[in-house]
CSV table of C-alpha atoms in Angstrom, one decimal:
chain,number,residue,atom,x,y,z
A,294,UNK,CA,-151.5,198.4,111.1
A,295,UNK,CA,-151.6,200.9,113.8
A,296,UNK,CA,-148.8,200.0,116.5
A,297,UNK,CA,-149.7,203.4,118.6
A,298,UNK,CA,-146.6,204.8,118.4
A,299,UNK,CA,-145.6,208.4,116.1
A,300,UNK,CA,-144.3,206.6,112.9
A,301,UNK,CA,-145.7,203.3,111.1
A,302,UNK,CA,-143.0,202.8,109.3
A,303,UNK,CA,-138.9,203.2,110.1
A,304,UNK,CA,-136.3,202.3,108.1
A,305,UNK,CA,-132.8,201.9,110.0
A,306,UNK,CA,-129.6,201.1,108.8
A,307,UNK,CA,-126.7,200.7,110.9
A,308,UNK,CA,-123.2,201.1,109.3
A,309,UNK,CA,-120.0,202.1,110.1
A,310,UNK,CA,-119.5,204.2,107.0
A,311,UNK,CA,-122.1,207.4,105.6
A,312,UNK,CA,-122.2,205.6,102.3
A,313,UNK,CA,-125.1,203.0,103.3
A,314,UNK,CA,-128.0,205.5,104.4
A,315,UNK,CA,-131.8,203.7,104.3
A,316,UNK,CA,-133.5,204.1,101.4
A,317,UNK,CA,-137.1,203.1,99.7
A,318,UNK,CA,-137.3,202.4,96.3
A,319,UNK,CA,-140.4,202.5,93.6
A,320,UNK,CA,-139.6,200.4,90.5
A,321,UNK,CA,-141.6,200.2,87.1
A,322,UNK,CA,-141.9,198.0,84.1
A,323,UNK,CA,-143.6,196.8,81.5
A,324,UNK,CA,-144.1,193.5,80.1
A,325,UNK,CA,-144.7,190.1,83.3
A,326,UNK,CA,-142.5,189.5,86.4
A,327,UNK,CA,-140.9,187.0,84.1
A,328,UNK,CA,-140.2,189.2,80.8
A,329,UNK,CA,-139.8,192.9,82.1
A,330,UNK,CA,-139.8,195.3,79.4
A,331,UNK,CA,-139.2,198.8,79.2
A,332,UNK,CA,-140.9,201.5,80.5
A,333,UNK,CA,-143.1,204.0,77.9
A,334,UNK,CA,-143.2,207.9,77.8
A,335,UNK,CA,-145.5,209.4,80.0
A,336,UNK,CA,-146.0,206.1,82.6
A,337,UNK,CA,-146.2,206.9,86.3
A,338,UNK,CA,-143.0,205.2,87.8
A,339,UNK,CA,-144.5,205.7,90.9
A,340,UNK,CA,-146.1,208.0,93.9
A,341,UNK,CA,-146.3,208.4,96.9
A,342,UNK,CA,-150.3,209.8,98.5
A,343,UNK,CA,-150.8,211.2,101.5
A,344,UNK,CA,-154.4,210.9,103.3
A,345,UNK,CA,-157.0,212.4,106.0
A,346,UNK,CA,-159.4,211.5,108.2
A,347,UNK,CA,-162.3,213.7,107.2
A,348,UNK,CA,-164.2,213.0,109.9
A,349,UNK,CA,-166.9,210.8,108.6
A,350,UNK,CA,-166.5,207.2,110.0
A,351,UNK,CA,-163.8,204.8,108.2
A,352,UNK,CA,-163.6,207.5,105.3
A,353,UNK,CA,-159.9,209.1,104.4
A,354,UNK,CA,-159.8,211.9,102.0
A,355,UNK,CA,-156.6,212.6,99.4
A,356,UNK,CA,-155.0,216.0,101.0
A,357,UNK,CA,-151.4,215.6,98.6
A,358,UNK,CA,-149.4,213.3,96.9
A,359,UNK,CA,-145.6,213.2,94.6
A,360,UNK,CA,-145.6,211.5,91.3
A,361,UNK,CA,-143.0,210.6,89.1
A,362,UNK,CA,-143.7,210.1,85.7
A,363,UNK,CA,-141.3,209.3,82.2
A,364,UNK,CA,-140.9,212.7,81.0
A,365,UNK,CA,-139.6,211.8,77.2
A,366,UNK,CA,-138.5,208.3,75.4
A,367,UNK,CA,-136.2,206.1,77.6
A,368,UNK,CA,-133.7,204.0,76.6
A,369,UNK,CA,-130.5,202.4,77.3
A,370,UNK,CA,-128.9,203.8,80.4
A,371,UNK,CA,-131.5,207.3,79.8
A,372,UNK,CA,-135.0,207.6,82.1
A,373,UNK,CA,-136.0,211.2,81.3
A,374,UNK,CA,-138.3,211.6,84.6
A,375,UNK,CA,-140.5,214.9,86.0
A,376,UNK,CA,-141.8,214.8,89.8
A,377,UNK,CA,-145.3,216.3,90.0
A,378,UNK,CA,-146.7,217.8,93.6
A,379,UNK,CA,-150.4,218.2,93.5
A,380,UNK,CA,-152.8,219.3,96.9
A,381,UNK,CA,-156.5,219.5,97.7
A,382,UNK,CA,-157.7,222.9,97.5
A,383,UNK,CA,-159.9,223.8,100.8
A,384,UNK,CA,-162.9,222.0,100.6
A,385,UNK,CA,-162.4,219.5,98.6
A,386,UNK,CA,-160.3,215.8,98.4
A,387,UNK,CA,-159.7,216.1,94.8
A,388,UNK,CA,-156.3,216.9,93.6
A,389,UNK,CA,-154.7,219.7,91.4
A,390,UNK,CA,-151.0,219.8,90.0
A,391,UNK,CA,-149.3,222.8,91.7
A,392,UNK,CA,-146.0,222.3,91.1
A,393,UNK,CA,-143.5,220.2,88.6
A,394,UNK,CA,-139.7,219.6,87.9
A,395,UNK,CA,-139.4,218.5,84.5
A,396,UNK,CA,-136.4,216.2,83.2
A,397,UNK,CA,-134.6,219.2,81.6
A,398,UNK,CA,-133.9,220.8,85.4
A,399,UNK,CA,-137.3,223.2,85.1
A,400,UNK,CA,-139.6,224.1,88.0
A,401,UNK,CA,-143.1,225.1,87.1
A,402,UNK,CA,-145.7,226.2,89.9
A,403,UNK,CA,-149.1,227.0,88.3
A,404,UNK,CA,-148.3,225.5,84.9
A,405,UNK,CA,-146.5,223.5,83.1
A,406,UNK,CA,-142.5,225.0,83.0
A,407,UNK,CA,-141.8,226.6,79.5
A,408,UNK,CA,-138.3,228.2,81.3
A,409,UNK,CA,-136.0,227.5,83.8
A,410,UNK,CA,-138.3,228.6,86.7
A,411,UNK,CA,-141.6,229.7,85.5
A,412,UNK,CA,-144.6,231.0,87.5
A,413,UNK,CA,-148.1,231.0,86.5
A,414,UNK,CA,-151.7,232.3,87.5
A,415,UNK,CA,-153.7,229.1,86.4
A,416,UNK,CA,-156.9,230.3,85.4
A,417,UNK,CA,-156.2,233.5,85.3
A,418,UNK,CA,-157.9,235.9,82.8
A,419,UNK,CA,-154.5,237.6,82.0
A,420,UNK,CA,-151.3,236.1,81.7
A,421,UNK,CA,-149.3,236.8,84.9
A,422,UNK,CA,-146.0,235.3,84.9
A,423,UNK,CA,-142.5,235.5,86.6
A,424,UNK,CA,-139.8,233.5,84.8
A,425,UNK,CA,-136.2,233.4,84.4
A,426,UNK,CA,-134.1,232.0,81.3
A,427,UNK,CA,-131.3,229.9,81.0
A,428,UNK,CA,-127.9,231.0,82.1
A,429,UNK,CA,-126.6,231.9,78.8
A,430,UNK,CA,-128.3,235.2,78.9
A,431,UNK,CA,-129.9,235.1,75.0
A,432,UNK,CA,-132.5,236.4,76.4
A,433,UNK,CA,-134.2,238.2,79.2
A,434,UNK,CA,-132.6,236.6,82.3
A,435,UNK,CA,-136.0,237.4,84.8
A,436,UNK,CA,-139.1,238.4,82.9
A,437,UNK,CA,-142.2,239.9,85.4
A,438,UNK,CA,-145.1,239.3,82.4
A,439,UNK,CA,-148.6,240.7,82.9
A,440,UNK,CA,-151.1,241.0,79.6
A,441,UNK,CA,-153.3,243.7,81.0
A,442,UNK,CA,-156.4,245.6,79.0
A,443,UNK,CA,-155.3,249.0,81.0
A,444,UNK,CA,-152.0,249.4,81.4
A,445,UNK,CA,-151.3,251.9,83.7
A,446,UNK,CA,-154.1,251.5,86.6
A,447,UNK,CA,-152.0,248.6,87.8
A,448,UNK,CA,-148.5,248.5,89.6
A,449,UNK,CA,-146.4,246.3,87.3
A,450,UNK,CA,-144.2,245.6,90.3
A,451,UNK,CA,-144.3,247.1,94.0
A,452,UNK,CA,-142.0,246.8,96.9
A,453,UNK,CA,-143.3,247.2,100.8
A,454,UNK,CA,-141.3,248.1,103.5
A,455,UNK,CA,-142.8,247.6,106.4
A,456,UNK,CA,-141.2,248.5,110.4
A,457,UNK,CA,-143.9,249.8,112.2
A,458,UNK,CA,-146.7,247.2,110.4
A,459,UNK,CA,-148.1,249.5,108.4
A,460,UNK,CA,-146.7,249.0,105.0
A,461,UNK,CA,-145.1,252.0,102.9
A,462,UNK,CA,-144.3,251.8,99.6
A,463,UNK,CA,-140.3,252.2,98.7
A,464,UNK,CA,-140.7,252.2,94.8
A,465,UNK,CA,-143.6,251.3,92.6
A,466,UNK,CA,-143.8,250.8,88.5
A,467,UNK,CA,-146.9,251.1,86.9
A,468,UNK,CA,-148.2,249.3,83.7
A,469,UNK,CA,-147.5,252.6,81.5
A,470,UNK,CA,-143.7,251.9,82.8
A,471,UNK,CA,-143.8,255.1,85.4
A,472,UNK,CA,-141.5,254.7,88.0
């Protein structure tokens, strides 16, 4: 129902103390209304979508949406959960994962996360990726990863410095590993 006014939908709570803030809350089970049972790996818990008019009469197009999901085997007092964020690329409605936080704590944009932050070219022809480990350094803390046929008629990484809008280059390496 359209009331006119900037938001549909307002949740207020009045209280004297900052413990009792307004809150919305998606629930999921298996099982009836009258026998609940418990929720399996992989089961959306819930989203939320968010549409467009597109411009042809009556008709609203999916731009983005945020799903939760189980993200391992639940149990007593344990719901293993991931949030997914997908979009619509231009010019078109349907919707592609671009980013996840899985129930171990890691963020993947591009992919699905294989380390604590992880950053993919999805499908790219070579495997570009930034990621960076865990925190008890057993292993490379930030890893820039590019599988390249040629190695050195690429920059590997580049930094731009830029004050008078043009950009100049303050240090470059190449894929041979030339500074």
């Amino acid at each position: 129902v359209d009331h006119g006014k900037s938001t549909l939908l307002d949740f207020i709570r009045k209280s004297n103390t900052g413990t009792n803030p307004p809150s919305v809350s998606l629930a999921k089970a298996r099982g009836t209304t009258a026998s609940p049972t418990i929720v399996a790996a992989s089961d959306m818990l819930g989203s939320i979508v968010f549409y467009g008019m597109d411009g042809t009469a009556g008709t609203y197009r999916t731009g983005a949406s945020i799903e939760a999901y189980v993200d391992g085997t639940p149990g007593t007092a344990d719901m293993p959960a991931r949030l997914v964020f997908n979009t619509a690329p231009d010019g078109s409605a349907t919707l592609t994962e671009r980013m996840r936080i899985d129930s171990n704590g890691q963020v993947g944009i591009g992919g699905t996360p294989s380390y604590l932050f992880d950053i993919q070219q999805p499908g790219s022809t070579y495997a570009e990726r930034i990621w960076c480990s865990h925190a008890t350094y057993a292993s490379n803390v930030l890893t820039l990863e590019a599988d390249r046929a040629a190695n050195a008629a690429y920059f590997f990484i580049k930094a731009h410095s830029s004050a008078s809008g043009t950009p100049d280059v303050e240090f470059s390496i190449d894929g041979a590993g030339t500074v």
